[in-house]
Amino acid sequence: MDLLEYQGKQLFARHGVPAPEGRPASTVEEAVAAADEIGYPCVVKAQVQIGGRGKAGGIKLAKDRSEAEENARAILGMDIRGLTVHEVWIEAASEIASEYYASVVFDRSAKAPLMMLSTKGGMDIEEVAASDPDAIARLHIDPLIGFQDFHGRRLAFEARVDADVVRPVGSMLARLYGLFVEEDATLVEVNPLIVTPEREVRALDAKVTLDDNALFRHPENAGLRDVSGEDEQERMAKERGLTYVKLDGDIGILGNGAGLVMSTLDVVAEAGGAPANFLDAGGGSKAEAITSAVEVILSDPKVKAVLFNIFGGITRCDEVARGLIEAFAKIDPKVPFVVRLDGTNDVEGRRLLAEARLPNVYTESTMDGAAEKVVELARAA
Ligand code: GDP
Ligand code: MN
């Protein structure tokens, strides 16, 4: 789960990471009231889950009340690379002497958190990584030892941080690491981490990703989900307990088991098609779950044809067939379906489908055959 900047900063406050004071607002009136409380000059910042807000005009300095109002009016409702701004964060303006970059990410291959620090902050870090990789100091932290002062000194030294701020930068890194571990985050990124002319160190931006699978340990974080930033189909699937990822193509995919669905995507691509989604209905799916999954797939208007690829183990092919028949009774789909049923109760499943005489449903016995058929149908549509 990706957090908005201000939600990340709420976690920063909880963990003692220094950041400018601020208030969220979702209307112009609220924004002006917040700006009055914070005082001037302040910064009005668009809250969307995407970087580069500054360049897109989503971050504006206000030196008085009328500018705060003007900026809030301009930014609320603004479209930033496809995302609508529903909220702004009003923050005390900072003076900047230097912009650094700091992050903690989980490095799966090393099975340990990786900390990064650079004095080339404020810009696109991927660009720095490509053009000047030595400008980013990196250090893995042994999770059993945790973050120690010497880790901070070593990163600061390697990144060539100004000598007078090595201590406060190290202390900020320690707090970011604490947040990362205690909140079960998979990413904590501060870009820029600023040094003010008074040589104070502060987090000016916050990008935090929490591990969804650990949310049950943090009921206080469950409310941080930004529903407006989520894709409509993905939200619908999540509510229905389905594993669904939206993709760019026009062929809806349903399978049982993540591995089978992944290989189905490959086979469809190989046959020249473009999958519209990944949908794993899971093992042992009952008819109801299948009907519910069909509704999610078809709620994507781009879908021109659907492929069911079921290998019955715990999942029974007759249940899948019943689910599809129910879905047809309930929503009367207009797009063609190709169904490949193999394994437990496949004969029964195919018999049910044949008897139901569903319009536009084609059965295939092999995965390759099914992929070719669905690509052909999507093209013809
Ligand atoms: P992003 O563009 O989405 O990454 O948003 P950031 O919060 O990182 O802001 C982008 C840039 O705006 C920063 O790198 C700063 O240069 C500038 N900026 C943001 N807040 C302030 C502020 O309070 N004072 C000044 N002088 N610049 C700011
Ligand atoms: Mn930033």
mmCIF file of C-alpha atoms and ligand atoms in Angstrom:
data_model
loop_
_atom_site.group_PDB
_atom_site.id
_atom_site.type_symbol
_atom_site.label_atom_id
_atom_site.label_comp_id
_atom_site.label_asym_id
_atom_site.label_seq_id
_atom_site.Cartn_x
_atom_site.Cartn_y
_atom_site.Cartn_z
ATOM 1 C CA MET A 1 0.000 0.000 0.000
ATOM 2 C CA ASP A 2 1.492 3.305 -1.145
ATOM 3 C CA LEU A 3 0.917 6.260 1.136
ATOM 4 C CA LEU A 4 0.392 9.861 0.174
ATOM 5 C CA GLU A 5 3.138 12.270 1.203
ATOM 6 C CA TYR A 6 1.191 13.638 4.158
ATOM 7 C CA GLN A 7 0.324 10.145 5.411
ATOM 8 C CA GLY A 8 4.023 9.293 5.237
ATOM 9 C CA LYS A 9 4.736 12.445 7.205
ATOM 10 C CA GLN A 10 2.211 11.386 9.846
ATOM 11 C CA LEU A 11 4.302 8.235 10.284
ATOM 12 C CA PHE A 12 7.428 10.420 10.330
ATOM 13 C CA ALA A 13 5.935 12.396 13.209
ATOM 14 C CA ARG A 14 5.149 9.167 15.068
ATOM 15 C CA HIS A 15 8.790 8.095 14.718
ATOM 16 C CA GLY A 16 10.462 11.409 15.422
ATOM 17 C CA VAL A 17 11.655 12.055 11.855
ATOM 18 C CA PRO A 18 11.942 15.852 11.611
ATOM 19 C CA ALA A 19 9.693 17.360 8.926
ATOM 20 C CA PRO A 20 8.004 20.748 8.455
ATOM 21 C CA GLU A 21 4.703 21.256 10.213
ATOM 22 C CA GLY A 22 1.649 20.828 7.998
ATOM 23 C CA ARG A 23 -2.099 20.230 7.663
ATOM 24 C CA PRO A 24 -4.142 18.345 5.062
ATOM 25 C CA ALA A 25 -7.068 20.007 3.271
ATOM 26 C CA SER A 26 -9.564 18.910 0.664
ATOM 27 C CA THR A 27 -11.331 22.189 -0.080
ATOM 28 C CA VAL A 28 -10.077 25.705 -0.803
ATOM 29 C CA GLU A 29 -11.637 26.964 2.459
ATOM 30 C CA GLU A 30 -9.925 24.255 4.497
ATOM 31 C CA ALA A 31 -6.652 25.017 2.723
ATOM 32 C CA VAL A 32 -6.849 28.723 3.574
ATOM 33 C CA ALA A 33 -7.703 27.964 7.212
ATOM 34 C CA ALA A 34 -4.782 25.529 7.358
ATOM 35 C CA ALA A 35 -2.441 28.110 5.823
ATOM 36 C CA ASP A 36 -3.535 30.695 8.397
ATOM 37 C CA GLU A 37 -2.714 28.221 11.176
ATOM 38 C CA ILE A 38 0.653 27.280 9.714
ATOM 39 C CA GLY A 39 1.589 30.859 8.909
ATOM 40 C CA TYR A 40 3.271 32.386 5.873
ATOM 41 C CA PRO A 41 5.150 31.681 3.734
ATOM 42 C CA CYS A 42 3.762 28.191 3.254
ATOM 43 C CA VAL A 43 3.752 25.614 0.478
ATOM 44 C CA VAL A 44 0.627 24.080 -1.080
ATOM 45 C CA LYS A 45 1.399 20.519 -2.174
ATOM 46 C CA ALA A 46 -0.797 18.253 -4.320
ATOM 47 C CA GLN A 47 -1.375 14.868 -2.684
ATOM 48 C CA VAL A 48 -1.222 12.216 -5.400
ATOM 49 C CA GLN A 49 0.704 8.983 -5.483
ATOM 50 C CA ILE A 50 3.178 10.032 -8.105
ATOM 51 C CA GLY A 51 6.538 11.788 -8.104
ATOM 52 C CA GLY A 52 7.435 14.866 -10.119
ATOM 53 C CA ARG A 53 4.596 16.913 -8.662
ATOM 54 C CA GLY A 54 6.894 19.906 -8.510
ATOM 55 C CA LYS A 55 7.552 19.881 -12.243
ATOM 56 C CA ALA A 56 3.855 19.315 -12.991
ATOM 57 C CA GLY A 57 2.864 22.508 -11.131
ATOM 58 C CA GLY A 58 1.452 20.630 -8.129
ATOM 59 C CA ILE A 59 3.696 22.382 -5.577
ATOM 60 C CA LYS A 60 3.363 26.121 -5.094
ATOM 61 C CA LEU A 61 4.714 28.597 -2.576
ATOM 62 C CA ALA A 62 2.260 31.056 -0.986
ATOM 63 C CA LYS A 63 3.580 34.154 0.736
ATOM 64 C CA ASP A 64 0.197 35.334 1.965
ATOM 65 C CA ARG A 65 -3.422 34.314 2.356
ATOM 66 C CA SER A 66 -4.529 35.354 -1.126
ATOM 67 C CA GLU A 67 -1.740 33.307 -2.720
ATOM 68 C CA ALA A 68 -2.651 30.321 -0.538
ATOM 69 C CA GLU A 69 -6.217 30.561 -1.796
ATOM 70 C CA GLU A 70 -5.136 31.002 -5.404
ATOM 71 C CA ASN A 71 -2.740 28.029 -5.224
ATOM 72 C CA ALA A 72 -5.237 25.746 -3.513
ATOM 73 C CA ARG A 73 -7.844 26.629 -6.150
ATOM 74 C CA ALA A 74 -5.371 25.856 -8.931
ATOM 75 C CA ILE A 75 -4.091 22.591 -7.445
ATOM 76 C CA LEU A 76 -7.285 20.972 -6.089
ATOM 77 C CA GLY A 77 -8.892 19.119 -8.978
ATOM 78 C CA MET A 78 -5.740 19.377 -11.083
ATOM 79 C CA ASP A 79 -4.787 16.359 -13.172
ATOM 80 C CA ILE A 80 -1.236 15.153 -12.610
ATOM 81 C CA ARG A 81 -0.324 12.461 -15.099
ATOM 82 C CA GLY A 82 -3.772 10.920 -15.002
ATOM 83 C CA LEU A 83 -4.388 11.323 -11.256
ATOM 84 C CA THR A 84 -6.873 13.878 -9.956
ATOM 85 C CA VAL A 85 -5.815 15.890 -6.923
ATOM 86 C CA HIS A 86 -8.427 15.488 -4.167
ATOM 87 C CA GLU A 87 -6.295 16.720 -1.285
ATOM 88 C CA VAL A 88 -3.507 19.193 -0.646
ATOM 89 C CA TRP A 89 -1.003 19.390 2.154
ATOM 90 C CA ILE A 90 -0.227 22.847 3.481
ATOM 91 C CA GLU A 91 3.218 23.005 4.945
ATOM 92 C CA ALA A 92 5.484 25.654 6.471
ATOM 93 C CA ALA A 93 7.899 26.742 3.730
ATOM 94 C CA SER A 94 11.503 25.738 4.143
ATOM 95 C CA GLU A 95 14.690 27.452 3.104
ATOM 96 C CA ILE A 96 17.002 25.049 1.375
ATOM 97 C CA ALA A 97 20.809 25.029 1.472
ATOM 98 C CA SER A 98 21.254 21.448 0.213
ATOM 99 C CA GLU A 99 18.998 18.692 -1.061
ATOM 100 C CA TYR A 100 19.962 15.105 -0.199
ATOM 101 C CA TYR A 101 18.306 11.760 -0.856
ATOM 102 C CA ALA A 102 17.753 8.979 1.684
ATOM 103 C CA SER A 103 15.875 5.705 1.509
ATOM 104 C CA VAL A 104 15.378 2.295 3.056
ATOM 105 C CA VAL A 105 14.095 -0.461 0.777
ATOM 106 C CA PHE A 106 13.746 -4.149 1.303
ATOM 107 C CA ASP A 107 16.332 -5.941 -0.847
ATOM 108 C CA ARG A 108 14.871 -9.391 -1.383
ATOM 109 C CA SER A 109 17.950 -10.870 -3.010
ATOM 110 C CA ALA A 110 20.090 -9.882 -0.020
ATOM 111 C CA LYS A 111 17.274 -10.747 2.432
ATOM 112 C CA ALA A 112 18.010 -7.494 4.253
ATOM 113 C CA PRO A 113 17.020 -3.833 4.258
ATOM 114 C CA LEU A 114 19.170 -1.657 2.025
ATOM 115 C CA MET A 115 19.849 1.952 2.974
ATOM 116 C CA MET A 116 20.830 4.546 0.422
ATOM 117 C CA LEU A 117 22.086 8.071 0.873
ATOM 118 C CA SER A 118 23.102 10.643 -1.702
ATOM 119 C CA THR A 119 23.890 14.333 -1.782
ATOM 120 C CA LYS A 120 22.271 14.464 -5.220
ATOM 121 C CA GLY A 121 18.734 14.793 -3.913
ATOM 122 C CA GLY A 122 15.741 16.710 -5.184
ATOM 123 C CA MET A 123 15.979 15.142 -8.614
ATOM 124 C CA ASP A 124 14.979 11.870 -10.154
ATOM 125 C CA ILE A 125 17.056 9.303 -8.282
ATOM 126 C CA GLU A 126 16.730 6.720 -11.087
ATOM 127 C CA GLU A 127 18.486 9.236 -13.305
ATOM 128 C CA VAL A 128 21.285 9.706 -10.756
ATOM 129 C CA ALA A 129 21.605 5.924 -10.424
ATOM 130 C CA ALA A 130 22.032 5.633 -14.207
ATOM 131 C CA SER A 131 24.317 8.594 -14.857
ATOM 132 C CA ASP A 132 26.372 8.738 -11.663
ATOM 133 C CA PRO A 133 25.961 5.501 -9.655
ATOM 134 C CA ASP A 134 28.872 6.350 -7.335
ATOM 135 C CA ALA A 135 26.920 9.346 -6.054
ATOM 136 C CA ILE A 136 24.635 6.961 -4.140
ATOM 137 C CA ALA A 137 26.098 5.326 -1.023
ATOM 138 C CA ARG A 138 24.541 1.936 -0.250
ATOM 139 C CA LEU A 139 24.622 -0.247 2.827
ATOM 140 C CA HIS A 140 22.731 -3.393 3.807
ATOM 141 C CA ILE A 141 21.612 -3.554 7.415
ATOM 142 C CA ASP A 142 21.728 -6.924 9.148
ATOM 143 C CA PRO A 143 18.200 -7.138 10.569
ATOM 144 C CA LEU A 144 19.466 -8.970 13.664
ATOM 145 C CA ILE A 145 21.908 -6.190 14.503
ATOM 146 C CA GLY A 146 19.689 -3.337 13.381
ATOM 147 C CA PHE A 147 20.808 0.172 12.503
ATOM 148 C CA GLN A 148 23.855 1.340 14.455
ATOM 149 C CA ASP A 149 25.504 4.749 14.627
ATOM 150 C CA PHE A 150 28.479 3.523 12.591
ATOM 151 C CA HIS A 151 26.124 2.650 9.705
ATOM 152 C CA GLY A 152 25.043 6.279 9.608
ATOM 153 C CA ARG A 153 28.610 7.583 9.739
ATOM 154 C CA ARG A 154 29.736 5.233 7.020
ATOM 155 C CA LEU A 155 26.866 6.180 4.677
ATOM 156 C CA ALA A 156 27.371 9.879 5.364
ATOM 157 C CA PHE A 157 31.105 9.600 4.725
ATOM 158 C CA GLU A 158 30.673 7.641 1.498
ATOM 159 C CA ALA A 159 28.004 10.013 0.239
ATOM 160 C CA ARG A 160 30.280 12.984 1.145
ATOM 161 C CA VAL A 161 27.675 14.669 3.311
ATOM 162 C CA ASP A 162 28.804 18.044 4.756
ATOM 163 C CA ALA A 163 30.804 17.275 7.920
ATOM 164 C CA ASP A 164 28.702 19.465 10.213
ATOM 165 C CA VAL A 165 25.486 17.559 9.460
ATOM 166 C CA VAL A 166 26.829 13.986 9.647
ATOM 167 C CA ARG A 167 25.304 13.538 13.106
ATOM 168 C CA PRO A 168 21.789 14.835 12.379
ATOM 169 C CA VAL A 169 21.714 12.944 9.061
ATOM 170 C CA GLY A 170 22.765 9.760 10.885
ATOM 171 C CA SER A 171 20.073 10.320 13.472
ATOM 172 C CA MET A 172 17.447 10.812 10.754
ATOM 173 C CA LEU A 173 18.577 7.557 9.078
ATOM 174 C CA ALA A 174 18.242 5.731 12.405
ATOM 175 C CA ARG A 175 14.664 6.984 12.767
ATOM 176 C CA LEU A 176 13.793 6.104 9.164
ATOM 177 C CA TYR A 177 15.110 2.597 9.773
ATOM 178 C CA GLY A 178 13.058 2.372 12.983
ATOM 179 C CA LEU A 179 9.936 3.380 11.069
ATOM 180 C CA PHE A 180 10.728 0.888 8.297
ATOM 181 C CA VAL A 181 10.952 -2.016 10.759
ATOM 182 C CA GLU A 182 8.222 -1.074 13.211
ATOM 183 C CA GLU A 183 5.594 -0.197 10.602
ATOM 184 C CA ASP A 184 6.420 -3.168 8.337
ATOM 185 C CA ALA A 185 7.276 -0.893 5.415
ATOM 186 C CA THR A 186 8.859 -2.099 2.185
ATOM 187 C CA LEU A 187 9.990 1.401 1.181
ATOM 188 C CA VAL A 188 10.728 4.619 3.042
ATOM 189 C CA GLU A 189 12.114 7.347 0.801
ATOM 190 C CA VAL A 190 12.931 10.971 1.505
ATOM 191 C CA ASN A 191 13.669 13.081 -1.569
ATOM 192 C CA PRO A 192 14.666 15.720 -0.831
ATOM 193 C CA LEU A 193 16.081 15.442 2.630
ATOM 194 C CA ILE A 194 17.094 19.059 3.137
ATOM 195 C CA VAL A 195 19.708 20.960 5.061
ATOM 196 C CA THR A 196 18.478 24.459 5.920
ATOM 197 C CA PRO A 197 20.744 27.535 6.032
ATOM 198 C CA GLU A 198 20.604 27.126 9.847
ATOM 199 C CA ARG A 199 22.036 23.627 9.260
ATOM 200 C CA GLU A 200 18.912 21.820 10.368
ATOM 201 C CA VAL A 201 18.088 18.524 8.685
ATOM 202 C CA ARG A 202 14.481 17.810 7.645
ATOM 203 C CA ALA A 203 12.406 15.498 5.476
ATOM 204 C CA LEU A 204 10.771 17.675 2.816
ATOM 205 C CA ASP A 205 9.050 14.833 0.968
ATOM 206 C CA ALA A 206 7.898 11.377 2.072
ATOM 207 C CA LYS A 207 7.262 8.242 0.086
ATOM 208 C CA VAL A 208 6.258 5.236 2.166
ATOM 209 C CA THR A 209 5.004 1.836 1.033
ATOM 210 C CA LEU A 210 3.574 -0.480 3.688
ATOM 211 C CA ASP A 211 3.459 -4.245 3.338
ATOM 212 C CA ASP A 212 -0.216 -5.153 2.795
ATOM 213 C CA ASN A 213 0.386 -8.621 4.190
ATOM 214 C CA ALA A 214 1.460 -7.138 7.520
ATOM 215 C CA LEU A 215 -1.440 -4.679 7.817
ATOM 216 C CA PHE A 216 -3.230 -6.950 10.272
ATOM 217 C CA ARG A 217 -0.513 -6.065 12.755
ATOM 218 C CA HIS A 218 -1.196 -2.349 12.306
ATOM 219 C CA PRO A 219 -4.922 -1.681 12.601
ATOM 220 C CA GLU A 220 -4.073 2.009 13.093
ATOM 221 C CA ASN A 221 -2.671 2.097 9.519
ATOM 222 C CA ALA A 222 -5.621 0.449 7.769
ATOM 223 C CA GLY A 223 -7.332 3.829 7.275
ATOM 224 C CA LEU A 224 -4.379 5.160 5.255
ATOM 225 C CA ARG A 225 -5.458 3.470 2.023
ATOM 226 C CA ASP A 226 -6.034 6.054 -0.705
ATOM 227 C CA VAL A 227 -9.103 4.636 -2.376
ATOM 228 C CA SER A 228 -9.251 7.456 -4.935
ATOM 229 C CA GLY A 229 -5.846 6.529 -6.331
ATOM 230 C CA GLU A 230 -6.741 2.886 -6.839
ATOM 231 C CA ASP A 231 -7.907 1.437 -10.071
ATOM 232 C CA GLU A 232 -11.646 0.735 -10.073
ATOM 233 C CA GLN A 233 -11.348 -2.926 -11.104
ATOM 234 C CA GLU A 234 -8.529 -3.549 -8.631
ATOM 235 C CA ARG A 235 -10.595 -2.063 -5.821
ATOM 236 C CA MET A 236 -13.601 -4.190 -6.791
ATOM 237 C CA ALA A 237 -11.414 -7.322 -6.897
ATOM 238 C CA LYS A 238 -9.876 -6.541 -3.514
ATOM 239 C CA GLU A 239 -13.327 -6.183 -1.946
ATOM 240 C CA ARG A 240 -14.190 -9.602 -3.368
ATOM 241 C CA GLY A 241 -11.000 -11.207 -2.089
ATOM 242 C CA LEU A 242 -9.637 -11.944 -5.583
ATOM 243 C CA THR A 243 -6.018 -11.694 -6.652
ATOM 244 C CA TYR A 244 -6.288 -9.339 -9.607
ATOM 245 C CA VAL A 245 -3.819 -7.104 -11.391
ATOM 246 C CA LYS A 246 -4.953 -4.882 -14.222
ATOM 247 C CA LEU A 247 -2.848 -4.927 -17.398
ATOM 248 C CA ASP A 248 -2.985 -2.966 -20.661
ATOM 249 C CA GLY A 249 -4.453 -5.422 -23.145
ATOM 250 C CA ASP A 250 -7.921 -6.538 -24.235
ATOM 251 C CA ILE A 251 -8.056 -10.252 -23.355
ATOM 252 C CA GLY A 252 -9.521 -11.021 -19.930
ATOM 253 C CA ILE A 253 -7.801 -13.910 -18.167
ATOM 254 C CA LEU A 254 -9.016 -16.170 -15.388
ATOM 255 C CA GLY A 255 -7.108 -19.136 -14.044
ATOM 256 C CA ASN A 256 -6.609 -20.998 -10.823
ATOM 257 C CA GLY A 257 -3.180 -20.729 -9.254
ATOM 258 C CA ALA A 258 -0.687 -17.903 -9.735
ATOM 259 C CA GLY A 259 1.746 -20.037 -11.749
ATOM 260 C CA LEU A 260 -0.930 -21.191 -14.174
ATOM 261 C CA VAL A 261 -2.199 -17.629 -14.663
ATOM 262 C CA MET A 262 1.342 -16.354 -15.277
ATOM 263 C CA SER A 263 1.964 -19.002 -17.915
ATOM 264 C CA THR A 264 -1.439 -18.254 -19.446
ATOM 265 C CA LEU A 265 -0.383 -14.623 -19.857
ATOM 266 C CA ASP A 266 2.790 -15.839 -21.590
ATOM 267 C CA VAL A 267 0.955 -18.197 -23.913
ATOM 268 C CA VAL A 268 -1.559 -15.501 -24.885
ATOM 269 C CA ALA A 269 1.285 -13.054 -25.564
ATOM 270 C CA GLU A 270 3.058 -15.752 -27.580
ATOM 271 C CA ALA A 271 -0.102 -16.194 -29.686
ATOM 272 C CA GLY A 272 -0.003 -12.455 -30.436
ATOM 273 C CA GLY A 273 -2.581 -11.281 -27.885
ATOM 274 C CA ALA A 274 -2.445 -8.743 -25.060
ATOM 275 C CA PRO A 275 -3.850 -9.768 -21.649
ATOM 276 C CA ALA A 276 -6.143 -7.253 -19.932
ATOM 277 C CA ASN A 277 -5.503 -8.615 -16.463
ATOM 278 C CA PHE A 278 -4.053 -11.238 -14.186
ATOM 279 C CA LEU A 279 -6.769 -12.962 -12.185
ATOM 280 C CA ASP A 280 -6.093 -15.905 -9.928
ATOM 281 C CA ALA A 281 -9.383 -17.327 -8.713
ATOM 282 C CA GLY A 282 -7.411 -19.477 -6.269
ATOM 283 C CA GLY A 283 -7.617 -23.144 -5.380
ATOM 284 C CA GLY A 284 -10.973 -24.705 -4.586
ATOM 285 C CA SER A 285 -13.006 -21.867 -6.119
ATOM 286 C CA LYS A 286 -16.731 -22.333 -5.809
ATOM 287 C CA ALA A 287 -19.238 -21.266 -8.453
ATOM 288 C CA GLU A 288 -19.966 -18.026 -6.607
ATOM 289 C CA ALA A 289 -16.316 -16.935 -6.666
ATOM 290 C CA ILE A 290 -16.173 -17.576 -10.414
ATOM 291 C CA THR A 291 -19.303 -15.512 -11.063
ATOM 292 C CA SER A 292 -17.866 -12.733 -8.961
ATOM 293 C CA ALA A 293 -14.558 -12.898 -10.865
ATOM 294 C CA VAL A 294 -16.320 -12.714 -14.246
ATOM 295 C CA GLU A 295 -18.006 -9.516 -13.094
ATOM 296 C CA VAL A 296 -14.641 -7.979 -12.236
ATOM 297 C CA ILE A 297 -13.079 -8.982 -15.575
ATOM 298 C CA LEU A 298 -16.009 -7.615 -17.574
ATOM 299 C CA SER A 299 -16.151 -4.349 -15.657
ATOM 300 C CA ASP A 300 -13.044 -3.393 -17.632
ATOM 301 C CA PRO A 301 -14.481 -1.875 -20.829
ATOM 302 C CA LYS A 302 -11.336 -2.753 -22.793
ATOM 303 C CA VAL A 303 -11.993 -6.498 -22.566
ATOM 304 C CA LYS A 304 -12.951 -7.962 -25.981
ATOM 305 C CA ALA A 305 -12.682 -11.685 -25.189
ATOM 306 C CA VAL A 306 -12.082 -13.803 -22.094
ATOM 307 C CA LEU A 307 -9.976 -16.892 -21.541
ATOM 308 C CA PHE A 308 -10.698 -19.326 -18.713
ATOM 309 C CA ASN A 309 -7.770 -21.607 -18.100
ATOM 310 C CA ILE A 310 -8.540 -24.088 -15.354
ATOM 311 C CA PHE A 311 -6.451 -26.982 -14.239
ATOM 312 C CA GLY A 312 -8.638 -28.832 -11.786
ATOM 313 C CA GLY A 313 -6.884 -30.115 -8.688
ATOM 314 C CA ILE A 314 -8.612 -28.934 -5.556
ATOM 315 C CA THR A 315 -10.653 -26.750 -7.879
ATOM 316 C CA ARG A 316 -13.415 -28.759 -9.497
ATOM 317 C CA CYS A 317 -14.087 -28.054 -13.152
ATOM 318 C CA ASP A 318 -17.842 -28.611 -12.684
ATOM 319 C CA GLU A 319 -17.892 -25.810 -10.056
ATOM 320 C CA VAL A 320 -16.109 -23.521 -12.508
ATOM 321 C CA ALA A 321 -18.637 -24.404 -15.233
ATOM 322 C CA ARG A 322 -21.529 -23.699 -12.826
ATOM 323 C CA GLY A 323 -19.972 -20.346 -11.933
ATOM 324 C CA LEU A 324 -19.708 -19.388 -15.583
ATOM 325 C CA ILE A 325 -23.297 -20.446 -16.256
ATOM 326 C CA GLU A 326 -24.482 -18.361 -13.286
ATOM 327 C CA ALA A 327 -22.481 -15.401 -14.512
ATOM 328 C CA PHE A 328 -24.189 -15.638 -17.903
ATOM 329 C CA ALA A 329 -27.602 -15.792 -16.236
ATOM 330 C CA LYS A 330 -26.739 -12.794 -14.084
ATOM 331 C CA ILE A 331 -24.902 -10.425 -16.399
ATOM 332 C CA ASP A 332 -25.392 -11.723 -19.937
ATOM 333 C CA PRO A 333 -21.877 -10.968 -21.239
ATOM 334 C CA LYS A 334 -21.535 -9.617 -24.752
ATOM 335 C CA VAL A 335 -17.958 -10.788 -25.312
ATOM 336 C CA PRO A 336 -16.868 -14.296 -26.337
ATOM 337 C CA PHE A 337 -15.384 -16.734 -23.815
ATOM 338 C CA VAL A 338 -12.880 -19.495 -24.480
ATOM 339 C CA VAL A 339 -12.823 -22.170 -21.804
ATOM 340 C CA ARG A 340 -10.199 -24.785 -21.234
ATOM 341 C CA LEU A 341 -11.087 -27.225 -18.480
ATOM 342 C CA ASP A 342 -8.683 -29.972 -17.523
ATOM 343 C CA GLY A 343 -8.332 -32.153 -14.406
ATOM 344 C CA THR A 344 -10.810 -32.900 -11.618
ATOM 345 C CA ASN A 345 -14.372 -33.321 -12.974
ATOM 346 C CA ASP A 346 -13.454 -31.863 -16.379
ATOM 347 C CA VAL A 347 -15.816 -34.193 -18.254
ATOM 348 C CA GLU A 348 -18.693 -33.118 -16.003
ATOM 349 C CA GLY A 349 -17.711 -29.472 -16.429
ATOM 350 C CA ARG A 350 -17.684 -29.679 -20.203
ATOM 351 C CA ARG A 351 -21.014 -31.556 -20.170
ATOM 352 C CA LEU A 352 -22.607 -28.785 -18.078
ATOM 353 C CA LEU A 353 -21.304 -26.134 -20.446
ATOM 354 C CA ALA A 354 -22.517 -28.039 -23.515
ATOM 355 C CA GLU A 355 -25.976 -28.473 -21.999
ATOM 356 C CA ALA A 356 -26.223 -24.818 -21.018
ATOM 357 C CA ARG A 357 -25.650 -23.809 -24.675
ATOM 358 C CA LEU A 358 -24.204 -20.461 -23.650
ATOM 359 C CA PRO A 359 -23.911 -18.134 -26.616
ATOM 360 C CA ASN A 360 -20.352 -17.249 -27.573
ATOM 361 C CA VAL A 361 -18.634 -19.833 -25.346
ATOM 362 C CA TYR A 362 -15.993 -21.996 -26.985
ATOM 363 C CA THR A 363 -14.319 -24.939 -25.300
ATOM 364 C CA GLU A 364 -10.764 -25.916 -26.127
ATOM 365 C CA SER A 365 -8.812 -28.889 -24.829
ATOM 366 C CA THR A 366 -5.286 -27.467 -24.853
ATOM 367 C CA MET A 367 -3.765 -24.282 -23.488
ATOM 368 C CA ASP A 368 -2.138 -23.373 -26.828
ATOM 369 C CA GLY A 369 -5.375 -24.000 -28.721
ATOM 370 C CA ALA A 370 -7.310 -21.893 -26.221
ATOM 371 C CA ALA A 371 -4.819 -19.025 -26.486
ATOM 372 C CA GLU A 372 -4.949 -19.026 -30.292
ATOM 373 C CA LYS A 373 -8.733 -19.091 -30.272
ATOM 374 C CA VAL A 374 -9.111 -16.222 -27.811
ATOM 375 C CA VAL A 375 -6.616 -14.062 -29.719
ATOM 376 C CA GLU A 376 -8.543 -14.715 -32.941
ATOM 377 C CA LEU A 377 -11.857 -13.792 -31.259
ATOM 378 C CA ALA A 378 -10.430 -10.610 -29.731
ATOM 379 C CA ARG A 379 -9.110 -9.566 -33.143
ATOM 380 C CA ALA A 380 -12.450 -10.171 -34.814
ATOM 381 C CA ALA A 381 -14.308 -8.149 -32.168
HETATM 382 P P1 GDP B 1 7.929 15.814 -5.931
HETATM 383 O O1 GDP B 1 8.243 16.754 -7.065
HETATM 384 O O2 GDP B 1 6.615 15.128 -6.155
HETATM 385 O O3 GDP B 1 9.024 14.859 -5.614
HETATM 386 O O4 GDP B 1 7.699 16.746 -4.633
HETATM 387 P P2 GDP B 1 8.738 17.287 -3.509
HETATM 388 O O5 GDP B 1 8.002 17.392 -2.243
HETATM 389 O O6 GDP B 1 9.984 16.488 -3.490
HETATM 390 O O7 GDP B 1 9.061 18.766 -4.000
HETATM 391 C C1 GDP B 1 9.755 19.019 -5.203
HETATM 392 C C2 GDP B 1 10.691 20.191 -5.050
HETATM 393 O O8 GDP B 1 9.976 21.350 -4.670
HETATM 394 C C3 GDP B 1 11.729 19.993 -3.945
HETATM 395 O O9 GDP B 1 12.850 19.278 -4.385
HETATM 396 C C4 GDP B 1 12.059 21.419 -3.592
HETATM 397 O O10 GDP B 1 13.088 21.883 -4.446
HETATM 398 C C5 GDP B 1 10.780 22.183 -3.885
HETATM 399 N N1 GDP B 1 10.110 22.507 -2.607
HETATM 400 C C6 GDP B 1 9.153 21.792 -1.960
HETATM 401 N N2 GDP B 1 8.829 22.381 -0.784
HETATM 402 C C7 GDP B 1 9.601 23.483 -0.675
HETATM 403 C C8 GDP B 1 9.774 24.508 0.306
HETATM 404 O O11 GDP B 1 9.145 24.535 1.373
HETATM 405 N N3 GDP B 1 10.674 25.481 0.044
HETATM 406 C C9 GDP B 1 11.414 25.490 -1.097
HETATM 407 N N4 GDP B 1 12.291 26.475 -1.277
HETATM 408 N N5 GDP B 1 11.295 24.556 -2.034
HETATM 409 C C10 GDP B 1 10.416 23.559 -1.846
HETATM 410 MN MN MN B 2 10.239 14.401 -4.012
#
